[in-house]
Short mmCIF file of N, CA and C in Angstrom, two decimals:
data_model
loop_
_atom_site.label_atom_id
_atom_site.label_comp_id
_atom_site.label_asym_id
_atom_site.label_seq_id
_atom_site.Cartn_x
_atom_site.Cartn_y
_atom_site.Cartn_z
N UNK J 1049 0.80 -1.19 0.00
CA UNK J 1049 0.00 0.00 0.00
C UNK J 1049 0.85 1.27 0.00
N UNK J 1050 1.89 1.51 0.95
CA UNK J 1050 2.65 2.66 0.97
C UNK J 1050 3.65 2.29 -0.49
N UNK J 1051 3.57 1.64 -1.47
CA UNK J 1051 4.41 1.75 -2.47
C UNK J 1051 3.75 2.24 -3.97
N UNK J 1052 2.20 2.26 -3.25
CA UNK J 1052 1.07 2.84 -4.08
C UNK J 1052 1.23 4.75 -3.97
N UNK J 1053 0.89 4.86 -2.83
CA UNK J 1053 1.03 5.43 -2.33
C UNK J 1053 2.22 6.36 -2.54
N UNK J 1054 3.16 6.26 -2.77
CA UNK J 1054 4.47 6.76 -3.33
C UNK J 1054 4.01 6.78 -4.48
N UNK J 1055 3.53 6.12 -5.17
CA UNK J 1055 3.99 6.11 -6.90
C UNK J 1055 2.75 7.71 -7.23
N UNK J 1056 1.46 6.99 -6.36
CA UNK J 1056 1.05 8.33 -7.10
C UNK J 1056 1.05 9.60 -6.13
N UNK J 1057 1.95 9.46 -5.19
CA UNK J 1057 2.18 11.05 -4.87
C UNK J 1057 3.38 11.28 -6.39
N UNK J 1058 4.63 10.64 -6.57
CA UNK J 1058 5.73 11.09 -7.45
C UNK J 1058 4.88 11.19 -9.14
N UNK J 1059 3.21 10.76 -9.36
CA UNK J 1059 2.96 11.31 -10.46
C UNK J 1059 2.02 12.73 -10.05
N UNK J 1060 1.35 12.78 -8.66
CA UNK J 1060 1.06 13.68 -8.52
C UNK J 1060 2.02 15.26 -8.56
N UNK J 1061 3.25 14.68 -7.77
CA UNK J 1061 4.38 15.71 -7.70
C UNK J 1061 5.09 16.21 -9.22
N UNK J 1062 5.24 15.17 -10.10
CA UNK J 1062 5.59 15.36 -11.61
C UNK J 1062 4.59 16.13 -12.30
N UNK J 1063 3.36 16.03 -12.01
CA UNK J 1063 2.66 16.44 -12.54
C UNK J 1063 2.63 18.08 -12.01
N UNK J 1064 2.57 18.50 -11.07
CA UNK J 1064 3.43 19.35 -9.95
C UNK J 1064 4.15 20.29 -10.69
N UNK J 1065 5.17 19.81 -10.82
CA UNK J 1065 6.47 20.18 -11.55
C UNK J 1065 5.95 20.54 -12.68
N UNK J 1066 5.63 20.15 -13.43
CA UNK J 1066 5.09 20.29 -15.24
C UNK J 1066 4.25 21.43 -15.17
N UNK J 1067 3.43 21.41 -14.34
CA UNK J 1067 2.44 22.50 -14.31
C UNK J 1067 3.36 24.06 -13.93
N UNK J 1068 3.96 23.71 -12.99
CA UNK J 1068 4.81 24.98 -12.63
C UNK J 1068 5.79 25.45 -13.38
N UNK J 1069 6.62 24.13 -14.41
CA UNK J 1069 7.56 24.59 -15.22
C UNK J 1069 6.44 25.84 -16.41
N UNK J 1070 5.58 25.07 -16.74
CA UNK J 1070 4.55 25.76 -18.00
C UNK J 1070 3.98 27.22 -16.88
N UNK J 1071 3.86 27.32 -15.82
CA UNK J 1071 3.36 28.37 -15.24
C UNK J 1071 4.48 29.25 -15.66
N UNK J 1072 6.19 28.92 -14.99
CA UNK J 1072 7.02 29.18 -15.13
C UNK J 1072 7.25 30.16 -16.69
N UNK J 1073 7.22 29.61 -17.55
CA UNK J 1073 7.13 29.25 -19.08
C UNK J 1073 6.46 30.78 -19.31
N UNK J 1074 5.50 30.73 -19.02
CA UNK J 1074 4.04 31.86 -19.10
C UNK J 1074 4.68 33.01 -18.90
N UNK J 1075 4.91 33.09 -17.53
CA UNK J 1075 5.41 34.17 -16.46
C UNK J 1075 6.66 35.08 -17.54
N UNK J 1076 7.64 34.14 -17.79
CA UNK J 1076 8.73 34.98 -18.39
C UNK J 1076 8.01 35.32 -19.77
N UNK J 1077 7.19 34.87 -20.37
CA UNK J 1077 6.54 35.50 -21.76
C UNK J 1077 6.16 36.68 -21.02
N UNK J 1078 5.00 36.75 -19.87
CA UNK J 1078 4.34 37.88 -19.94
C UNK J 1078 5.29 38.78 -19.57
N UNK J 1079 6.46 38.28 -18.55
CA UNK J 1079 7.48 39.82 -18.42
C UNK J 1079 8.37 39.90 -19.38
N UNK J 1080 8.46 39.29 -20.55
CA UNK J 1080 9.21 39.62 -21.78
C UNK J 1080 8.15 40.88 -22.47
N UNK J 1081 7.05 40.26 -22.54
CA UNK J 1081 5.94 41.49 -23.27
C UNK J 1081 5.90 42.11 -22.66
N UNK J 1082 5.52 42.63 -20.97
CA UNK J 1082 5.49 43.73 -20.20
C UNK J 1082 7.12 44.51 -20.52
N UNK J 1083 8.05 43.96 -20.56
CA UNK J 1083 9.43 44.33 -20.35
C UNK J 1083 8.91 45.32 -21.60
N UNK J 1084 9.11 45.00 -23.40
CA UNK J 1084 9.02 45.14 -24.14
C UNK J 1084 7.65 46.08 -24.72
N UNK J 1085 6.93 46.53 -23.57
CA UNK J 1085 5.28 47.66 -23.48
C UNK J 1085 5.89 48.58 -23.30
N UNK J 1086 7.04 48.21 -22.33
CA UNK J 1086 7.70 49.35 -21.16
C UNK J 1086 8.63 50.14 -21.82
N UNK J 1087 8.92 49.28 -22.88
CA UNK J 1087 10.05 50.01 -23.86
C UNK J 1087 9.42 50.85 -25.30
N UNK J 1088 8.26 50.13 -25.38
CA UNK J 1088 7.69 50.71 -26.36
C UNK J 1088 6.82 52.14 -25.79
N UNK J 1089 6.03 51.81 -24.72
CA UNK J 1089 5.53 53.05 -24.21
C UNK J 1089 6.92 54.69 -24.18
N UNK J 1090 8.17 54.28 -23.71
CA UNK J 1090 9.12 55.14 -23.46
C UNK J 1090 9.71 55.71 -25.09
N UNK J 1091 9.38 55.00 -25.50
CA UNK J 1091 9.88 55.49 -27.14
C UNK J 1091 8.28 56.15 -27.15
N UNK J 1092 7.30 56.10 -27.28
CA UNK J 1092 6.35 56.59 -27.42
C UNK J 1092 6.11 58.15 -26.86
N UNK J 1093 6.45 57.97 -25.48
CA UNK J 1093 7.05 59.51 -24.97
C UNK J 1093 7.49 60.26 -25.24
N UNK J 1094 8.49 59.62 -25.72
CA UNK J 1094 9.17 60.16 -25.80
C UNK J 1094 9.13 61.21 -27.60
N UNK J 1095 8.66 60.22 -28.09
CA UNK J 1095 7.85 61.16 -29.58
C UNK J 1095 6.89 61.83 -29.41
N UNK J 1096 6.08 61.71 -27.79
CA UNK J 1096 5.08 62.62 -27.92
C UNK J 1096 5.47 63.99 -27.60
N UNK J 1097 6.85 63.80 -26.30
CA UNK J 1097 7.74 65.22 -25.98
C UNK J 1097 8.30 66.37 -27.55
N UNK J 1098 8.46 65.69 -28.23
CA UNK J 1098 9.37 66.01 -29.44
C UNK J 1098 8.18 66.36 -30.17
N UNK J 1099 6.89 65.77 -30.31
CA UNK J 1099 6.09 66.71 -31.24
C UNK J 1099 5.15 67.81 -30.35
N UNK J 1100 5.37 67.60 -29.22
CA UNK J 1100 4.99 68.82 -28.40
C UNK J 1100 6.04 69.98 -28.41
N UNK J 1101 7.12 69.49 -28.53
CA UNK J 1101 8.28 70.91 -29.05
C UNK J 1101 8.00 71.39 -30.11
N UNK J 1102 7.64 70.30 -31.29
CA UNK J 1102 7.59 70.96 -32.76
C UNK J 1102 6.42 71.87 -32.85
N UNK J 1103 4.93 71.42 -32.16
CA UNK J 1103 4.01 72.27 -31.84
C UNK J 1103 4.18 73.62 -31.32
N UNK J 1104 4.66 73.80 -30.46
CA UNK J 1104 5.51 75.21 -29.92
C UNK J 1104 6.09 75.84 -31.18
N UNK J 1105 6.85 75.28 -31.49
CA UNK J 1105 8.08 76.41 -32.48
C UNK J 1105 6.78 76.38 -33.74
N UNK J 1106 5.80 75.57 -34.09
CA UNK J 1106 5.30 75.97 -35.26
C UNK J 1106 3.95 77.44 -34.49
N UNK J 1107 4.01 77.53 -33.39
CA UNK J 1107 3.22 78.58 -32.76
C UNK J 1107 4.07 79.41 -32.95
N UNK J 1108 5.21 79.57 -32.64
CA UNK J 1108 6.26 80.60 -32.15
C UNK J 1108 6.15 81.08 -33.41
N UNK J 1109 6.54 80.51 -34.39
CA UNK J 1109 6.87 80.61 -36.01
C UNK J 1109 5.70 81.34 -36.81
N UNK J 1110 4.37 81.00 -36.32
CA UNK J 1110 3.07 81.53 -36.68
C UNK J 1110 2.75 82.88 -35.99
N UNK J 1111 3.16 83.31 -34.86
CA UNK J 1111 3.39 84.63 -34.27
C UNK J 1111 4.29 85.16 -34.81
N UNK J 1112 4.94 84.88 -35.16
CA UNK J 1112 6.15 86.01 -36.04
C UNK J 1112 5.64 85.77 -37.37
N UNK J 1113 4.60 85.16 -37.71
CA UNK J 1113 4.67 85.37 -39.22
C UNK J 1113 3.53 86.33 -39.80
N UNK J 1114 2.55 86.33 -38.62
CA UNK J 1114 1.23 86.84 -37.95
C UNK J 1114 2.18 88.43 -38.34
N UNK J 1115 3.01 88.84 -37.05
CA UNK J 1115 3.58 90.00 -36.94
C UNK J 1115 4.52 90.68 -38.06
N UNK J 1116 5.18 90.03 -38.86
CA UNK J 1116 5.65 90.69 -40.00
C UNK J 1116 4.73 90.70 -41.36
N UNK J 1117 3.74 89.67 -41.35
CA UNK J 1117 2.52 90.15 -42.55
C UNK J 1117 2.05 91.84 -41.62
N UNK J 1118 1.67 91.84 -41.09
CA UNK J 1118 1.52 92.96 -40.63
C UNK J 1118 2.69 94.28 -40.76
N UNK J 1119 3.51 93.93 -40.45
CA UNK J 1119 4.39 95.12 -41.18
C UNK J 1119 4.45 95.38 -42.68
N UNK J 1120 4.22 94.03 -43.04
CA UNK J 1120 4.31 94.30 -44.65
C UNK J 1120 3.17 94.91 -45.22
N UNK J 1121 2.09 94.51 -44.66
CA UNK J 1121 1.09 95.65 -45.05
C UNK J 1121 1.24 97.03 -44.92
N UNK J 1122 1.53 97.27 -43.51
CA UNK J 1122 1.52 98.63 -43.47
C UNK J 1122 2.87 99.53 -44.70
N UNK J 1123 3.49 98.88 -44.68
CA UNK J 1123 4.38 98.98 -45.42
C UNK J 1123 4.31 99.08 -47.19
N UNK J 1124 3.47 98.05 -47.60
CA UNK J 1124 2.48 98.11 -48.71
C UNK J 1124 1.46 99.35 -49.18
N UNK J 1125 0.59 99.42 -47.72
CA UNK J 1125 -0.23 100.77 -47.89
C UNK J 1125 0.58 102.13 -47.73
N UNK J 1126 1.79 102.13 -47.24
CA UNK J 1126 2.82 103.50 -47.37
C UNK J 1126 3.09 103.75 -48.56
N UNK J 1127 3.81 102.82 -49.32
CA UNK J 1127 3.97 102.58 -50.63
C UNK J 1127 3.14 103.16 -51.70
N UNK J 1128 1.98 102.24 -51.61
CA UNK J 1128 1.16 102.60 -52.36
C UNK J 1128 0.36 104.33 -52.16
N UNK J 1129 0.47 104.74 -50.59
CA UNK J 1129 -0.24 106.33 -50.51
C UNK J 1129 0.89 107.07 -51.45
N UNK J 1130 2.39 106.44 -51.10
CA UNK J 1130 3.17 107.73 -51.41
C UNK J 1130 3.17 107.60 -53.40
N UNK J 1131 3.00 106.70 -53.61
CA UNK J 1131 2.46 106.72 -55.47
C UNK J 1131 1.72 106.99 -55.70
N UNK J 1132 0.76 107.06 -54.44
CA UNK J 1132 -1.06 108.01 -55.68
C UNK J 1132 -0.36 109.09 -55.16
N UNK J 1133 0.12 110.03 -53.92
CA UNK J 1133 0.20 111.25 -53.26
C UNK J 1133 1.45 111.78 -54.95
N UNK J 1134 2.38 110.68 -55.12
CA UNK J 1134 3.04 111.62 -56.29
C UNK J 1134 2.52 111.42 -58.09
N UNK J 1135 1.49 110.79 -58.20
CA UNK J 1135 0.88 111.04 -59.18
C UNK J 1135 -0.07 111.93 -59.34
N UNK J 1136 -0.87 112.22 -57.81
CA UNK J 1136 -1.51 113.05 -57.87
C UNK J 1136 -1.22 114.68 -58.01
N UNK J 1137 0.19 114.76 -57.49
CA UNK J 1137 0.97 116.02 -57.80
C UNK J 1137 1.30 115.73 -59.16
N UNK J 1138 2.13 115.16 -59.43
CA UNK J 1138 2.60 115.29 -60.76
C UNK J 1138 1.51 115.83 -62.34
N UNK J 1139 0.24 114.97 -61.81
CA UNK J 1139 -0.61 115.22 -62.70
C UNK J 1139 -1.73 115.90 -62.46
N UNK J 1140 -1.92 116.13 -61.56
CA UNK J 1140 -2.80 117.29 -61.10
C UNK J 1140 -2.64 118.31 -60.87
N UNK J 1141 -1.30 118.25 -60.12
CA UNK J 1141 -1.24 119.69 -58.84
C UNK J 1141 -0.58 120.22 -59.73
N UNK J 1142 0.72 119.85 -60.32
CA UNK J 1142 1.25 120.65 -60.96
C UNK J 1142 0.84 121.32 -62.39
N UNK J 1143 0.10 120.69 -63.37
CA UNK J 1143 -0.72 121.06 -64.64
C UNK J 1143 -1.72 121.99 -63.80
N UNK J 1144 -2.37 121.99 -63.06
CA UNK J 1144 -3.19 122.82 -62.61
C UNK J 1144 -2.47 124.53 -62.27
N UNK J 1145 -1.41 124.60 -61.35
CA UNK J 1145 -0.40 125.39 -61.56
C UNK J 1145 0.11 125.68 -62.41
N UNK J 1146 0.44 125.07 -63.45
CA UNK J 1146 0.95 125.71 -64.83
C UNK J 1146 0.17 126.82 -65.74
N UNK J 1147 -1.18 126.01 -65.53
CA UNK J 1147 -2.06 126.53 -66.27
C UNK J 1147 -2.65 127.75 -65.81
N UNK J 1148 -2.65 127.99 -64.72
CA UNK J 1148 -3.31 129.34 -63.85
C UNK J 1148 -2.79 129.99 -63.35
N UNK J 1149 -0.97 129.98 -63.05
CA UNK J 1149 -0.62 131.10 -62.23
C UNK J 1149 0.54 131.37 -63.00
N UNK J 1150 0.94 130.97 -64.06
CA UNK J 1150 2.01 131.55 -64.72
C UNK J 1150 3.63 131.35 -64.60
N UNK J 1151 3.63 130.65 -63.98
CA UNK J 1151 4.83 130.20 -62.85
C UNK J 1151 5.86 128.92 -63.56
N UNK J 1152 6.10 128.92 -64.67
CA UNK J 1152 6.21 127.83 -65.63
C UNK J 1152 8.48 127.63 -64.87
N UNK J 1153 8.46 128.42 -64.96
CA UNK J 1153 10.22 128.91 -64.73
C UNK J 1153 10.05 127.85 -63.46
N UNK J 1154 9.25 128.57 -62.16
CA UNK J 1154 9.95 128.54 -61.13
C UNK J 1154 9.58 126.56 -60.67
N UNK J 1155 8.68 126.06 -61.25
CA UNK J 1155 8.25 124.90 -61.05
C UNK J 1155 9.51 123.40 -61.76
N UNK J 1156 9.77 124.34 -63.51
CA UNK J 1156 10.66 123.93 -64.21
C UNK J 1156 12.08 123.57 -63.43
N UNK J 1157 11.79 124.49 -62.58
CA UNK J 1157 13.20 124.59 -61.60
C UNK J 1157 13.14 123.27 -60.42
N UNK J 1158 12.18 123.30 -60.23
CA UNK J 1158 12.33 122.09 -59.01
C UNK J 1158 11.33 120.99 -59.10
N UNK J 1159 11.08 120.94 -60.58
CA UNK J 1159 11.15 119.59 -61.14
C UNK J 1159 12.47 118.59 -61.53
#
């Protein structure tokens, strides 16, 4: 009886063993994949840090681009007043003066 008794505790115990080696087995898969989440999450970060910088500088970049269209306008509309302001002399102010006050010399002069 106790040699019964032995045999199937040592298939109960093998069986034991087998189960724990395959538990075993499991365990290092799942901390190979956890290991390997852990590495992928940190690369992931780490691209999210880097397009949160690029976001910034394309703000930064859009405020200064905001602020010099704006100069260039004003700059545009200067432009453009001071070409009607000298066409409007040229062809107005001055033919108008020619024609009415006699003054042909002194204009000739500082044209």
């Amino acid at each position: 009886m106790s040699v019964t008794i032995e045999q199937d505790l040592k298939k109960y115990l093998t069986k034991f063993d087998q189960r724990f080696d395959r538990l075993e087995q499991k365990l290092e898969i799942i901390n190979n994949r956890l290991t390997n989440l852990e590495v992928g999450q940190a690369r992931l970060e780490e691209k999210v840090d880097d397009l949160e910088k690029d976001i910034e500088s394309v703000k930064e970049d859009t405020k200064e681009l905001k602020g010099s269209q704006k100069a260039q306008i004003w700059t545009l509309i200067g432009i453009l007043g001071t070409a009607l302001l000298g066409t409007v002399i040229r062809y107005i102010i001055i033919p108008f003066f020619l024609n009415h006050n006699n003054v042909q010399t002194m204009i000739y002069v500082i044209i």
